[in-house]
Coordinates of C-alpha atoms and ligand atoms in Angstrom, one line a residue:
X1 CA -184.3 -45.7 13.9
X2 CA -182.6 -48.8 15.0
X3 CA -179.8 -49.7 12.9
X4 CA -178.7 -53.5 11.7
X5 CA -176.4 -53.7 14.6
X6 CA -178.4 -52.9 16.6
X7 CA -177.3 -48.9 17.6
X8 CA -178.9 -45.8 16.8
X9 CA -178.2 -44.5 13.1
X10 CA -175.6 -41.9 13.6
X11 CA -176.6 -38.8 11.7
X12 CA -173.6 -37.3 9.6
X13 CA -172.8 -33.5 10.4
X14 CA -174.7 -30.8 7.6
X15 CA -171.9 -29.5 5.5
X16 CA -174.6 -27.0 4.3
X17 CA -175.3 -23.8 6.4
X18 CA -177.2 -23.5 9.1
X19 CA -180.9 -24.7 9.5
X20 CA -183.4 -21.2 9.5
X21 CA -185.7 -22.5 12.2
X22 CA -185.9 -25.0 15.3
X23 CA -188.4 -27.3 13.6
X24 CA -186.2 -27.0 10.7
X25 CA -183.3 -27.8 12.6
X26 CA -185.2 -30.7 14.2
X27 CA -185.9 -32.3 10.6
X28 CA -182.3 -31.8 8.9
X29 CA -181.1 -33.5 12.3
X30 CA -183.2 -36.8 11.4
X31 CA -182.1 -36.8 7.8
X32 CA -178.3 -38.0 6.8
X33 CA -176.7 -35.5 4.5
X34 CA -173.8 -35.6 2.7
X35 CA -171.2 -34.0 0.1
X36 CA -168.6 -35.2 -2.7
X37 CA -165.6 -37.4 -1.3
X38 CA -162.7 -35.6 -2.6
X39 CA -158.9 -35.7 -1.8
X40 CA -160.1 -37.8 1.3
X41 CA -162.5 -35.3 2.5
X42 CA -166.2 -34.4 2.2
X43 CA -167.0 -31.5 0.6
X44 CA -170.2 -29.3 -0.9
X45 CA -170.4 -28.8 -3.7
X46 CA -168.8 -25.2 -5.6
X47 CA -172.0 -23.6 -5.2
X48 CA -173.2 -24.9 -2.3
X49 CA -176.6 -27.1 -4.4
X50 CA -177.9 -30.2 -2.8
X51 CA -180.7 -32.5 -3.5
X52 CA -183.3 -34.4 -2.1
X53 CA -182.8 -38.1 -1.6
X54 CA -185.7 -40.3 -1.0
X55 CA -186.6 -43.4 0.8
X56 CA -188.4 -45.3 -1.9
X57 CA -189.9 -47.4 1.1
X58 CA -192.0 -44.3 2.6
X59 CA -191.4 -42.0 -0.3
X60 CA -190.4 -39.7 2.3
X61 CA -186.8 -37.5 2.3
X62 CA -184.2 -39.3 3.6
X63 CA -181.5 -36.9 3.3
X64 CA -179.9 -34.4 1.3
X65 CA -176.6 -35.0 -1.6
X66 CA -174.5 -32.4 -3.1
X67 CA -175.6 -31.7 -6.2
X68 CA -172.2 -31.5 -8.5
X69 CA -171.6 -30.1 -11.9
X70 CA -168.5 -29.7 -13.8
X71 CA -166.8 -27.7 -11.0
X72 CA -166.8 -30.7 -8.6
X73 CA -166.0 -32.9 -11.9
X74 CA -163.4 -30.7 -12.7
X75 CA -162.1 -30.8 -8.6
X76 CA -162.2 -34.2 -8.5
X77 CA -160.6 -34.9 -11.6
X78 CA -157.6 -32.8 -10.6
X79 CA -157.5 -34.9 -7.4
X80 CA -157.4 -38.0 -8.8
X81 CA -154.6 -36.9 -11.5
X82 CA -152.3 -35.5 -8.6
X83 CA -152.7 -39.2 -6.5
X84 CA -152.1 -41.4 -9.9
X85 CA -148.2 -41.1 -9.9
X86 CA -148.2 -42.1 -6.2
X87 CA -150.7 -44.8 -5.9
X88 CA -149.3 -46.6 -9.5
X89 CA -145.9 -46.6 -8.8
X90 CA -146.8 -48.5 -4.8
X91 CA -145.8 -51.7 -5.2
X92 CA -148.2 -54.3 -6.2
X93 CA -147.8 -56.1 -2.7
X94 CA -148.6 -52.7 -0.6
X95 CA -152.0 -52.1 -3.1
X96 CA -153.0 -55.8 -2.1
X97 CA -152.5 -55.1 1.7
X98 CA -154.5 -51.8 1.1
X99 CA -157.5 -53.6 -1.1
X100 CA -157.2 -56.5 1.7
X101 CA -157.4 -53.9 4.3
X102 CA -160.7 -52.1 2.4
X103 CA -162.4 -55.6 2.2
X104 CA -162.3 -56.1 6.0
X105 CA -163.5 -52.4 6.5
X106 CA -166.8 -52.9 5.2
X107 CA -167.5 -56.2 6.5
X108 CA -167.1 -54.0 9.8
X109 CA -169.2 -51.5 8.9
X110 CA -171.9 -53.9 7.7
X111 CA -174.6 -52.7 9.8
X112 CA -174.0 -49.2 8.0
X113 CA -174.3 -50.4 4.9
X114 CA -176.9 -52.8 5.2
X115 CA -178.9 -49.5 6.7
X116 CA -178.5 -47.1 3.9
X117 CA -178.8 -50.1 1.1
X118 CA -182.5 -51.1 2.9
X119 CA -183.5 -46.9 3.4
X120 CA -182.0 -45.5 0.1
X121 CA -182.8 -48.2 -2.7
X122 CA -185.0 -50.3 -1.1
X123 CA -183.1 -53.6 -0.7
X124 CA -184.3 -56.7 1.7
X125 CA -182.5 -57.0 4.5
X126 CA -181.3 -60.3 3.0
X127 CA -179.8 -58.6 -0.7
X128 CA -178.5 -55.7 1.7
X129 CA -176.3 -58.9 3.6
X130 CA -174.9 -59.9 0.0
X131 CA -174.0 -56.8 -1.6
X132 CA -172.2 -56.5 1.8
X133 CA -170.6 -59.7 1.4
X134 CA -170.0 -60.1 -2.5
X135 CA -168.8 -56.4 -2.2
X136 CA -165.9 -57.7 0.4
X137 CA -165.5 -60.9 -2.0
X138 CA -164.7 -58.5 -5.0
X139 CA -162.7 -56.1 -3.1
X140 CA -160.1 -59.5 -2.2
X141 CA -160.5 -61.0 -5.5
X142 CA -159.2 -57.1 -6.7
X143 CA -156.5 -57.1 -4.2
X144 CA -155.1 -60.8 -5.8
X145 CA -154.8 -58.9 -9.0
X146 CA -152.7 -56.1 -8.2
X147 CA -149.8 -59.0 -8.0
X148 CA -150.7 -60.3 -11.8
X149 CA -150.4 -57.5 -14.1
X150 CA -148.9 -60.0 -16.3
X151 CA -146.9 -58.7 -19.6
X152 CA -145.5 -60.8 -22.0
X153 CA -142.2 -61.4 -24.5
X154 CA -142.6 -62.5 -28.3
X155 CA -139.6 -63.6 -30.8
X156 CA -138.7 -60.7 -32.5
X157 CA -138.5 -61.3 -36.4
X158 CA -135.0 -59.1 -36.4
X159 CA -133.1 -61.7 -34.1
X160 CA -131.0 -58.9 -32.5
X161 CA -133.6 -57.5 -30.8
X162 CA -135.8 -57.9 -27.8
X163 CA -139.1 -57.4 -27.6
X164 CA -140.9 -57.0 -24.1
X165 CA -145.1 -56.3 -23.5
X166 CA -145.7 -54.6 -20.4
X167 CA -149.0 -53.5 -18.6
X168 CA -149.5 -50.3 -17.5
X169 CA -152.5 -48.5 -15.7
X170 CA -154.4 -46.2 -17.7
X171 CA -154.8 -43.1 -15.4
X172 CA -158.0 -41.5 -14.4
X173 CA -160.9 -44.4 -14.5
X174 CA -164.6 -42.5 -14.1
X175 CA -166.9 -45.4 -12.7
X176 CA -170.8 -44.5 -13.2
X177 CA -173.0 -46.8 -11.3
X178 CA -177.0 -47.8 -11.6
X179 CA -179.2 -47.2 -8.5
X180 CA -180.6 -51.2 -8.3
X181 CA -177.2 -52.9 -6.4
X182 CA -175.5 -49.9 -5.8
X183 CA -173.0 -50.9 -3.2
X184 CA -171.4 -53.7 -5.2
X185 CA -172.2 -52.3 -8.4
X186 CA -170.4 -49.8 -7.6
X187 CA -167.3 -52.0 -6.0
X188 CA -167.3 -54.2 -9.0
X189 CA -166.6 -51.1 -11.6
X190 CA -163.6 -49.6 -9.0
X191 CA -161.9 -52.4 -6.9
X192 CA -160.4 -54.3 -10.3
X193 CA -159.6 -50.7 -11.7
X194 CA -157.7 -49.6 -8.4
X195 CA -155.6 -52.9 -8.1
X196 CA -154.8 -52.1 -11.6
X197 CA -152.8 -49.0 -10.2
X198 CA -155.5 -45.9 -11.5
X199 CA -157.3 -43.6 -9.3
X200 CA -161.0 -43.5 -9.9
X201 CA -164.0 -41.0 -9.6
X202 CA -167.5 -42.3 -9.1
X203 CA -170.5 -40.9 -10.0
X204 CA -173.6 -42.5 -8.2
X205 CA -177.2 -42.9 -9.7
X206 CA -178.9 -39.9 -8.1
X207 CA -181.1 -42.2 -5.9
X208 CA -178.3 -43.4 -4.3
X209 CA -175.5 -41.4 -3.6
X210 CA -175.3 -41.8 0.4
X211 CA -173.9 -45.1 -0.1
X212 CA -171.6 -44.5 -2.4
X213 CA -170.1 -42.0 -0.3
X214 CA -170.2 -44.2 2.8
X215 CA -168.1 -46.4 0.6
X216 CA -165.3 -43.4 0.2
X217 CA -165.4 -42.9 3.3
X218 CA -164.6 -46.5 4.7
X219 CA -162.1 -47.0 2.0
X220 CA -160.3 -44.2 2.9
X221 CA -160.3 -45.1 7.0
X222 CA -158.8 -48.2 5.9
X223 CA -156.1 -46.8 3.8
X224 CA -157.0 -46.1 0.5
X225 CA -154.7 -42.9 0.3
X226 CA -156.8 -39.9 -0.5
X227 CA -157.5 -38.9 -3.8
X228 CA -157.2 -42.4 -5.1
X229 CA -161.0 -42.9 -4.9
X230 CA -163.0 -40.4 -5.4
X231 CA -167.3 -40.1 -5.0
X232 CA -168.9 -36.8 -7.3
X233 CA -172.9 -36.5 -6.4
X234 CA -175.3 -34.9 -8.6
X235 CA -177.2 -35.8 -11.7
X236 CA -176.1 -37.5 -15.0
X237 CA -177.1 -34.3 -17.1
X238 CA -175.0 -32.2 -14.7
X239 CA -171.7 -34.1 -13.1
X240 CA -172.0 -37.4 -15.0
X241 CA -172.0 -35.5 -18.6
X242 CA -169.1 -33.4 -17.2
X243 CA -166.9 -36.0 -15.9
X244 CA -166.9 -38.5 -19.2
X245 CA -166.4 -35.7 -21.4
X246 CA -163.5 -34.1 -19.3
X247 CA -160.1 -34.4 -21.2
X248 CA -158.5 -35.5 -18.4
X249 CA -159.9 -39.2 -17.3
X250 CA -158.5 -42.0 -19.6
X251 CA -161.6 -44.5 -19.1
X252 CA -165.4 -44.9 -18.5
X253 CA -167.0 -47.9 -16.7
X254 CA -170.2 -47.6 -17.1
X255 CA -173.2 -49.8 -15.8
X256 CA -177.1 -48.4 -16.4
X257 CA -179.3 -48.3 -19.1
X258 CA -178.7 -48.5 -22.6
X259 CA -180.2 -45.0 -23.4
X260 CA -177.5 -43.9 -21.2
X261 CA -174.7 -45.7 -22.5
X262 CA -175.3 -44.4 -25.8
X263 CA -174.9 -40.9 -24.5
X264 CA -171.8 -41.4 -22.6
X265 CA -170.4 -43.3 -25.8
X266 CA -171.0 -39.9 -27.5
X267 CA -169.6 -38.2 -24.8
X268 CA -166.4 -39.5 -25.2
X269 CA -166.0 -40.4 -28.3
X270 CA -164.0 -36.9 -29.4
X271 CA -161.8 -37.8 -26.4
X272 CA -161.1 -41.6 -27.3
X273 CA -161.8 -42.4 -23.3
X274 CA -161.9 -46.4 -23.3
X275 CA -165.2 -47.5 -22.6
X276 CA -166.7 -50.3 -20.6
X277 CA -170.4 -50.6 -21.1
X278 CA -172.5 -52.7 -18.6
X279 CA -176.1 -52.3 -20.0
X280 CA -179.5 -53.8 -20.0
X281 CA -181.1 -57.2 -20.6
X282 CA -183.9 -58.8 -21.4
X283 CA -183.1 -62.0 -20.8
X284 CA -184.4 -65.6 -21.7
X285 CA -185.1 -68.2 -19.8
X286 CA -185.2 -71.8 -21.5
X287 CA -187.7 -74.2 -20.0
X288 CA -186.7 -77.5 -21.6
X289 CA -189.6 -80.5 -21.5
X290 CA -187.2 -83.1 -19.2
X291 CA -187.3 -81.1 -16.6
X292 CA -189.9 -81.1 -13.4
X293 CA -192.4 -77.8 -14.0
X294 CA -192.8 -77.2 -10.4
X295 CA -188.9 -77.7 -9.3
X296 CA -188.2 -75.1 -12.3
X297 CA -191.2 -72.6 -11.2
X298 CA -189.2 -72.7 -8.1
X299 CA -185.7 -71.6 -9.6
X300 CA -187.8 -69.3 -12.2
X301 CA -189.7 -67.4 -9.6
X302 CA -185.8 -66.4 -8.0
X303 CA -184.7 -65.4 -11.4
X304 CA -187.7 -63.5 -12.3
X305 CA -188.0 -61.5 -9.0
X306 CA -185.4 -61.1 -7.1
X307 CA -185.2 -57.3 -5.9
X308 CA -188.5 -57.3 -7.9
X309 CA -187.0 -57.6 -10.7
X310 CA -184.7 -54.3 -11.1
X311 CA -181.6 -56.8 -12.1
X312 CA -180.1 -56.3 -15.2
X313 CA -180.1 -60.4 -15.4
X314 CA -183.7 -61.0 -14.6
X315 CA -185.5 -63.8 -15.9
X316 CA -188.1 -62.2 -18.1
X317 CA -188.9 -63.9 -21.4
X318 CA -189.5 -67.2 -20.0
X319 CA -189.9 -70.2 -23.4
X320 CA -191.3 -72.9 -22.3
X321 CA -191.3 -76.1 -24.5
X322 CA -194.9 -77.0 -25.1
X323 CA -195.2 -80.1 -23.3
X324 CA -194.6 -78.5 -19.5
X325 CA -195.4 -74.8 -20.7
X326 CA -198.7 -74.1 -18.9
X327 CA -198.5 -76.4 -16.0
X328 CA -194.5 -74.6 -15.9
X329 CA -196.6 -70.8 -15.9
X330 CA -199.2 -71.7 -13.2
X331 CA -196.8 -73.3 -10.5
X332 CA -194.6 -69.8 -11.0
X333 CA -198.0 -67.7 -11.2
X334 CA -198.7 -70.0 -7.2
X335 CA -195.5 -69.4 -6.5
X336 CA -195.1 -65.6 -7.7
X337 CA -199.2 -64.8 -6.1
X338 CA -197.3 -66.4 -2.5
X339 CA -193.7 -64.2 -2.6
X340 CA -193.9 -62.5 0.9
X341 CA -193.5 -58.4 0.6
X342 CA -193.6 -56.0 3.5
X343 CA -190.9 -55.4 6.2
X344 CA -187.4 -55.1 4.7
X345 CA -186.0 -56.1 7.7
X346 CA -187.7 -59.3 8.0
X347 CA -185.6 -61.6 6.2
X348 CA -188.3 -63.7 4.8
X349 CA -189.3 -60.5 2.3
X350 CA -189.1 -61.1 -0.9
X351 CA -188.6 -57.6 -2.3
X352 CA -189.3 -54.7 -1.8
X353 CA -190.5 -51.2 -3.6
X354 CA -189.4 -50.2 -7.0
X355 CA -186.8 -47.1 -6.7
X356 CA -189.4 -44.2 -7.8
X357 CA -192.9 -43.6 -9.4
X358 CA -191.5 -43.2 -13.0
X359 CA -190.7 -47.2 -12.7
X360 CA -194.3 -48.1 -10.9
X361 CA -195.7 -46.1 -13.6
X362 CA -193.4 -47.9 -16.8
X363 CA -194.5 -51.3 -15.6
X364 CA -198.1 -50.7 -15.3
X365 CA -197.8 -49.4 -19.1
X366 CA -196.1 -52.3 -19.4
X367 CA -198.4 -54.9 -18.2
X368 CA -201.8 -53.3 -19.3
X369 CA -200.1 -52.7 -22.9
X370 CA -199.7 -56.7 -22.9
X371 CA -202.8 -57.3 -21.2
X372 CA -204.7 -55.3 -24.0
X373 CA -202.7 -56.8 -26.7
X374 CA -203.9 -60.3 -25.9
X375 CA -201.4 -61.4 -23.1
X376 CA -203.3 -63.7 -20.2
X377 CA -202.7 -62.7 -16.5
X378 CA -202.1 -65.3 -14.5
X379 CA -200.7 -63.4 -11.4
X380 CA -200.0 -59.9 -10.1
X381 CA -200.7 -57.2 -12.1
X382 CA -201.7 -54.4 -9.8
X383 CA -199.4 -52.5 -6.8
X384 CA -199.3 -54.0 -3.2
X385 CA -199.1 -50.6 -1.4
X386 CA -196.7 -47.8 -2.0
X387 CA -194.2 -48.6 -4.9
X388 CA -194.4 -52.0 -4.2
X389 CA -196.0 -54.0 -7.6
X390 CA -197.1 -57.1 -7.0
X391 CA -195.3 -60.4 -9.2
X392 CA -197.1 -60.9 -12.2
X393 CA -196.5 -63.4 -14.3
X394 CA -198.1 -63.1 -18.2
X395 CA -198.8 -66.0 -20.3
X396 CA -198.1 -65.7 -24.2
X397 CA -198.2 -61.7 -24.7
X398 CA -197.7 -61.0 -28.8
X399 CA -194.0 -60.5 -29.6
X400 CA -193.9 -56.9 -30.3
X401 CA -195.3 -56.3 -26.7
X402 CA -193.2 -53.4 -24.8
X403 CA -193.2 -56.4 -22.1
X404 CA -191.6 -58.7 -24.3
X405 CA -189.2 -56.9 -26.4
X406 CA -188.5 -54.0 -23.8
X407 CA -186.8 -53.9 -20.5
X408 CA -189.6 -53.6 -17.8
X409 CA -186.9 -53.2 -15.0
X410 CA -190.2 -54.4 -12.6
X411 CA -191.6 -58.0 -11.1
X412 CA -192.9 -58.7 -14.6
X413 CA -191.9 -62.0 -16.3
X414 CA -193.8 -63.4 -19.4
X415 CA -194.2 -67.2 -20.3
X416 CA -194.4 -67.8 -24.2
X417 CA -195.0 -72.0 -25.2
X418 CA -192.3 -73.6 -27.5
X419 CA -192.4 -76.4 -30.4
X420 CA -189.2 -77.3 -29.5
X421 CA -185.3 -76.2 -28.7
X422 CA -184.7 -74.5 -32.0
X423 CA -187.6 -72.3 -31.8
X424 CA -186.7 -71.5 -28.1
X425 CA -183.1 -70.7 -29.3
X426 CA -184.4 -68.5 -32.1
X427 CA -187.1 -66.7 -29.6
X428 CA -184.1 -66.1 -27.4
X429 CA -182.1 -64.7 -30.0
X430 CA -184.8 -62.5 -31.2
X431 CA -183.9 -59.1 -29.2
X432 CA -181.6 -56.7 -29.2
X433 CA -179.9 -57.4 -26.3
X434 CA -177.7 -59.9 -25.0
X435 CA -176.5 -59.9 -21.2
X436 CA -177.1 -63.4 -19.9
X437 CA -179.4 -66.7 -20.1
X438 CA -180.6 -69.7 -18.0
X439 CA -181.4 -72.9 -19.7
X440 CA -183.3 -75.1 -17.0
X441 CA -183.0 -78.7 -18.4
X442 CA -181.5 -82.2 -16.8
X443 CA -180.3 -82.8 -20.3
X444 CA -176.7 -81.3 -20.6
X445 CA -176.2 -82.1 -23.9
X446 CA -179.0 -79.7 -25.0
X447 CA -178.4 -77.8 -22.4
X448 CA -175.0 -76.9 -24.0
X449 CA -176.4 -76.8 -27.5
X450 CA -178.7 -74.4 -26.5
X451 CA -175.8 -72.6 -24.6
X452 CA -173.4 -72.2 -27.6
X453 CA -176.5 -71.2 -30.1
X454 CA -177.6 -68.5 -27.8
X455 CA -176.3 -65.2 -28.3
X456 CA -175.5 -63.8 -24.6
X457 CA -172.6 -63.1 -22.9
X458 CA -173.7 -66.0 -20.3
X459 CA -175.5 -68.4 -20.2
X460 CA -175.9 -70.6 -17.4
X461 CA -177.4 -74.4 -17.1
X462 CA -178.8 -75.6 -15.1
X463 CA -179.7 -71.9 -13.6
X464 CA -181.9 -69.1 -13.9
X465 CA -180.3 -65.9 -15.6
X466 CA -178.7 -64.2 -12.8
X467 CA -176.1 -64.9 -11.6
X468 CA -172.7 -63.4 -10.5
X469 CA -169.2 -64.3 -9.5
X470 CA -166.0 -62.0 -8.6
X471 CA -163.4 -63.7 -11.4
X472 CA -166.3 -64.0 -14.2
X473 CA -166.1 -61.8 -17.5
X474 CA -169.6 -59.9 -17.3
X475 CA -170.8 -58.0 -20.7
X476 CA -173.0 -58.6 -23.0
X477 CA -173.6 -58.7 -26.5
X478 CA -175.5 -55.9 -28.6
X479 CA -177.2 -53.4 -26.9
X480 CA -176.3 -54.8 -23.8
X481 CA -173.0 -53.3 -24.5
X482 CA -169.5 -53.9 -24.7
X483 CA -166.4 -54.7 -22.5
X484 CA -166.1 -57.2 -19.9
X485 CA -165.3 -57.2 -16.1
X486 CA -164.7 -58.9 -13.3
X487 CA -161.1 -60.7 -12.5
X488 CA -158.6 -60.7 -15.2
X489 CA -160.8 -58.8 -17.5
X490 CA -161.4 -55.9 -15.7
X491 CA -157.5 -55.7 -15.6
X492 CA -157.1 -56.2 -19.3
X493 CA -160.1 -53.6 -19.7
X494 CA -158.4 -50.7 -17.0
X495 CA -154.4 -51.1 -18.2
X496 CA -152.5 -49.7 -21.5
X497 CA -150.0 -52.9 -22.7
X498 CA -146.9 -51.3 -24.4
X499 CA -144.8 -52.7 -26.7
X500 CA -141.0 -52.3 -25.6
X501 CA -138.4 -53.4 -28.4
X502 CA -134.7 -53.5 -27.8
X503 CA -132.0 -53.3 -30.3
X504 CA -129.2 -55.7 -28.9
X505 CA -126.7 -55.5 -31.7
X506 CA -124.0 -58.0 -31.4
X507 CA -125.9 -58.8 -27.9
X508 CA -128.2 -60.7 -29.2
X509 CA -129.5 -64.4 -29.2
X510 CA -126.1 -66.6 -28.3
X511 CA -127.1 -69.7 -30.2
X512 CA -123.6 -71.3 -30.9
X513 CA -122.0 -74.0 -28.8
X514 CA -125.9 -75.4 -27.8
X515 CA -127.2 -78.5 -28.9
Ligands
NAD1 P1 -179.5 -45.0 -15.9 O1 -178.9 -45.2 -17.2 O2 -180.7 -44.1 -15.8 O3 -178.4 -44.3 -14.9 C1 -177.2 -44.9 -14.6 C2 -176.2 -43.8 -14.2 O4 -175.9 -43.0 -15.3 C3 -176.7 -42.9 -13.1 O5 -175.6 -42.7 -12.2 C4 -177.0 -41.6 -13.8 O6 -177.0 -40.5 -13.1 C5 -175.9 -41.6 -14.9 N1 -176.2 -40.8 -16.1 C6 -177.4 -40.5 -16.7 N2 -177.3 -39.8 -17.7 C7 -175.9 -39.6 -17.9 C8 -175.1 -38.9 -18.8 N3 -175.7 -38.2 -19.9 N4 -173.8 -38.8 -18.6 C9 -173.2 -39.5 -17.6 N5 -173.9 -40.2 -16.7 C10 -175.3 -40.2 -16.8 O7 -179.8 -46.4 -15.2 P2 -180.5 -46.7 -13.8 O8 -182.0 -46.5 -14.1 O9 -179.8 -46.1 -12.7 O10 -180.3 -48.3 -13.8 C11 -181.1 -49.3 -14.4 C12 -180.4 -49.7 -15.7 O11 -179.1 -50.2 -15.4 C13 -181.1 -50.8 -16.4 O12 -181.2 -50.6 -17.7 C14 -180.3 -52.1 -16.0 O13 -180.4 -53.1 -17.0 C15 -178.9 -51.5 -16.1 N6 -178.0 -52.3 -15.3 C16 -177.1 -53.0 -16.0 C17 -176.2 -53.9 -15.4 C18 -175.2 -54.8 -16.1 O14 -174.3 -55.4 -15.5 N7 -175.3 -54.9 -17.4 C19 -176.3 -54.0 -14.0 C20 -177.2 -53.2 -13.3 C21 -178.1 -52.4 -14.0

């Protein structure tokens, strides 16, 4: 297979036994394989499991993971206790140089990347190049704050003494990343958490674990000492349950669904881990009467299916005021019908396969469910070939529709007609989730009307609903979860503050003789 650069892929070595026949042999030699990333090294798991990674592309095996449980959690959490002193107490200048260093390594190994994002999740070669890019872009965003791990001073009440605020890091941070971005998913959860000073151990969604390791693997060539980040394999039920729950890690940063992130809030509840929770959406877009219908079909059918969709941000509760509403629907149903899919190395794809068949299978409920219920088709709503569902675009389905109120996690966006802005804000408001918003509208007074009223933890005018940048608190509100990160907030969210008070006695405040 020829690789983004333009070599052969390189397979990596079987750390599993040898292969019991030649044809055997022949196959594990064309799949990659890989273990945990522990201590700096790869390793099988204690007893030796592995499972089968697919290509969701082909459906075919791609390659074998080691299938941890709570012997490699407990491993790798003793690892990254036994780097923490060392890798906290480096001075913020040498952790910067080290993040820097990290940054530059996977731009390098790009074409690696940019092979396993396209073969193991089924990424474009075009959203392979950015999670490249904006995972580099993070990683030196990360590396500018391990220098500002600002504490503070207050006026004491009791004038003789001092009183200092320091930041500290927190320890062990466990990082547990989705399968739909998983390169800079995953960067986003550890790069703000290792400037902060604290090792890390991530656990992979199970359909993606070769990148994730690729990751540990680069990071560690350039420099990351070993221990300090750490990659576990394996399924949620079996690592991912052991890991949050272990005594011994000090905080979760989660990002998946919010079924799971009500289990891992469980989890670790007796242990009072801190929690970040990056969950799911199901997120409005406003379609305000001032603007063009076609020029905002044209940013709509971005935000309703990129990567087909499987973005937490998507686009897909789409209110329209009534004015533009259905000629608004049928230039993104043209638009959606015309989305080139096919090749994901030709950068003119739009997007590509959904991960498994449990997700093909979840938005055809989805979409017949609506269908029967009332909801107008107006493009899409059948597969292409393989996983691959074709963009469809509903018009009006009833409110309690699984389409509407659910997350579809597919190319499915629904287009419901407005009276006016309130009634858009309050349609927008009507779910239980809260992750982010696009208000299309020339009108920025409305626009930030509508932007204050809505209750997400962005909204952007102007824009569709996804959207992402390295310094910018992402969270969301309600059962989209809780915590922020990115920049400064993912430092507040990975570091202790600790109060220091000082009793000066007669040393205190010298206040006589000024003036
Ligand atoms: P998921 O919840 O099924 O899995 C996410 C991760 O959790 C995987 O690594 C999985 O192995 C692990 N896991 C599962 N059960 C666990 C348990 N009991 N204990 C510990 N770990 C466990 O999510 P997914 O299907 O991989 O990803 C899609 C979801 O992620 C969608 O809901 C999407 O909205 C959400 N998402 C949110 C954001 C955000 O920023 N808010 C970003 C991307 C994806």
């Amino acid at each position: 297979m020829r690789t983004e650069d333009g070599g052969r892929r390189t397979e990596q070595a079987s750390v599993f036994g040898p292969p019991s026949s030649v044809k055997q042999a022949m196959q594990l030699f064309s799949l990659l394989h890989t273990g945990h990333f522990i201590a700096g090294q790869e390793r099988p798991s204690a007893n030796e499991a592995i499972f089968e990674v697919l290509n969701p592309s082909s459906e075919a095996q791609l390659g074998t993971a080691a299938r941890g449980d709570a012997a490699d959690a407990e491993t790798a959490v003793q690892a990254a206790r036994r780097a923490f002193p060392g890798w906290a107490s480096l001075p913020p200048a040498a952790r910067e140089r080290i993040l820097l260093q990290t940054a530059d390594a996977v731009e390098a190994n790009a074409g690696r990347f940019i092979d396993l994002l396209i073969d193991e999740s089924g990424s474009t070669i075009s959203k392979a190049r950015h999670e490249v890019t904006y995972g580099a872009n993070l990683l030196r965003a990360a590396a500018g704050e391990a220098r500002r791990l600002y504490g503070d001073t207050f006026p004491n009440d009791k004038p003789h003494r001092l009183s200092l605020v320091v930041r500290e890091p927190m320890g062990v941070v466990v990082a547990i990343s989705p399968f739909n971005a998983p390169l800079v998913l995953l960067v986003k959860m550890i790069a703000f958490a290792l400037a902060a000073g604290n090792c890390v151990i991530a656990k992979p969604s199970e359909e993606t674990p070769l990148v994730a390791v690729e990751l540990a693997r680069v990071l560690h060539q350039a420099g990351l000492p070993p221990g300090v980040f750490n990659v576990v394999t394996g399924y949620g039920a079996e690592c991912g349950t052991a890991l949050v729950a272990h005594p011994g890690i000090n905080a979760i940063a989660f990002t998946g669904s919010t079924a799971t992130g009500v289990r891992i809030a469980q989890a670790a509840a007796p242990h009072m881990h801190r929690l970040q929770l990056e969950l799911g959406g199901k997120n409005p877009l406003l379609v305000l009467a001032d603007i063009d219908p076609v020029a905002a079909a044209e940013t709509a059918v971005v935000g309703a299916f990129f990567h087909g969709g499987q973005i937490c941000m998507s686009s897909a509760r789409i209110l329209a005021e009534r004015s533009i509403a259905r000629p608004f629907a049928e230039a993104l149903a043209q638009k959606a019908a015309a989305l080139p899919l096919g090749d994901l190395r030709d950068p003119a794809t739009a997007y590509g396969p959904l991960i498994n068949r449990a997700a093909l299978l979840k938005v055809e409920r989805h979409v017949a469910d609506a269908v029967a219920q009332g909801a107008e088709l107006l493009s899409g709503g059948q597969p292409q070939h393989g996983l691959t569902y074709r963009p469809t675009v509903l018009w009006q389905p009833p409110r309690q529709t699984a389409v509407w109120c659910e997350e579809t996690f597919g190319p499915v966006t629904a287009v419901v007609p407005v009276a006016d802005l309130d009634e858009a804000i309050a349609l927008a408001n009507e779910s239980d989730y809260g992750l982010s918003a696009g208000i299309l509208t020339n009108d920025l007074q409305r626009g930030l009307t509508a932007a204050r009223r809505i209750r997400s933890g962005a909204v952007h005018v102007g824009m569709h609903s996804f959207q992402s940048d390295a310094l910018a608190p992402i969270g969301g509100y309600g059962l989209s979860g809780y915590g922020r990160s990115g920049g400064k907030y993912s430092v507040e969210q990975f570091t202790e503050l600790k109060w220091i008070s000082v009793e000066l006695g007669d040393g205190g405040p010298e206040t006589e003789g000024r003036g």
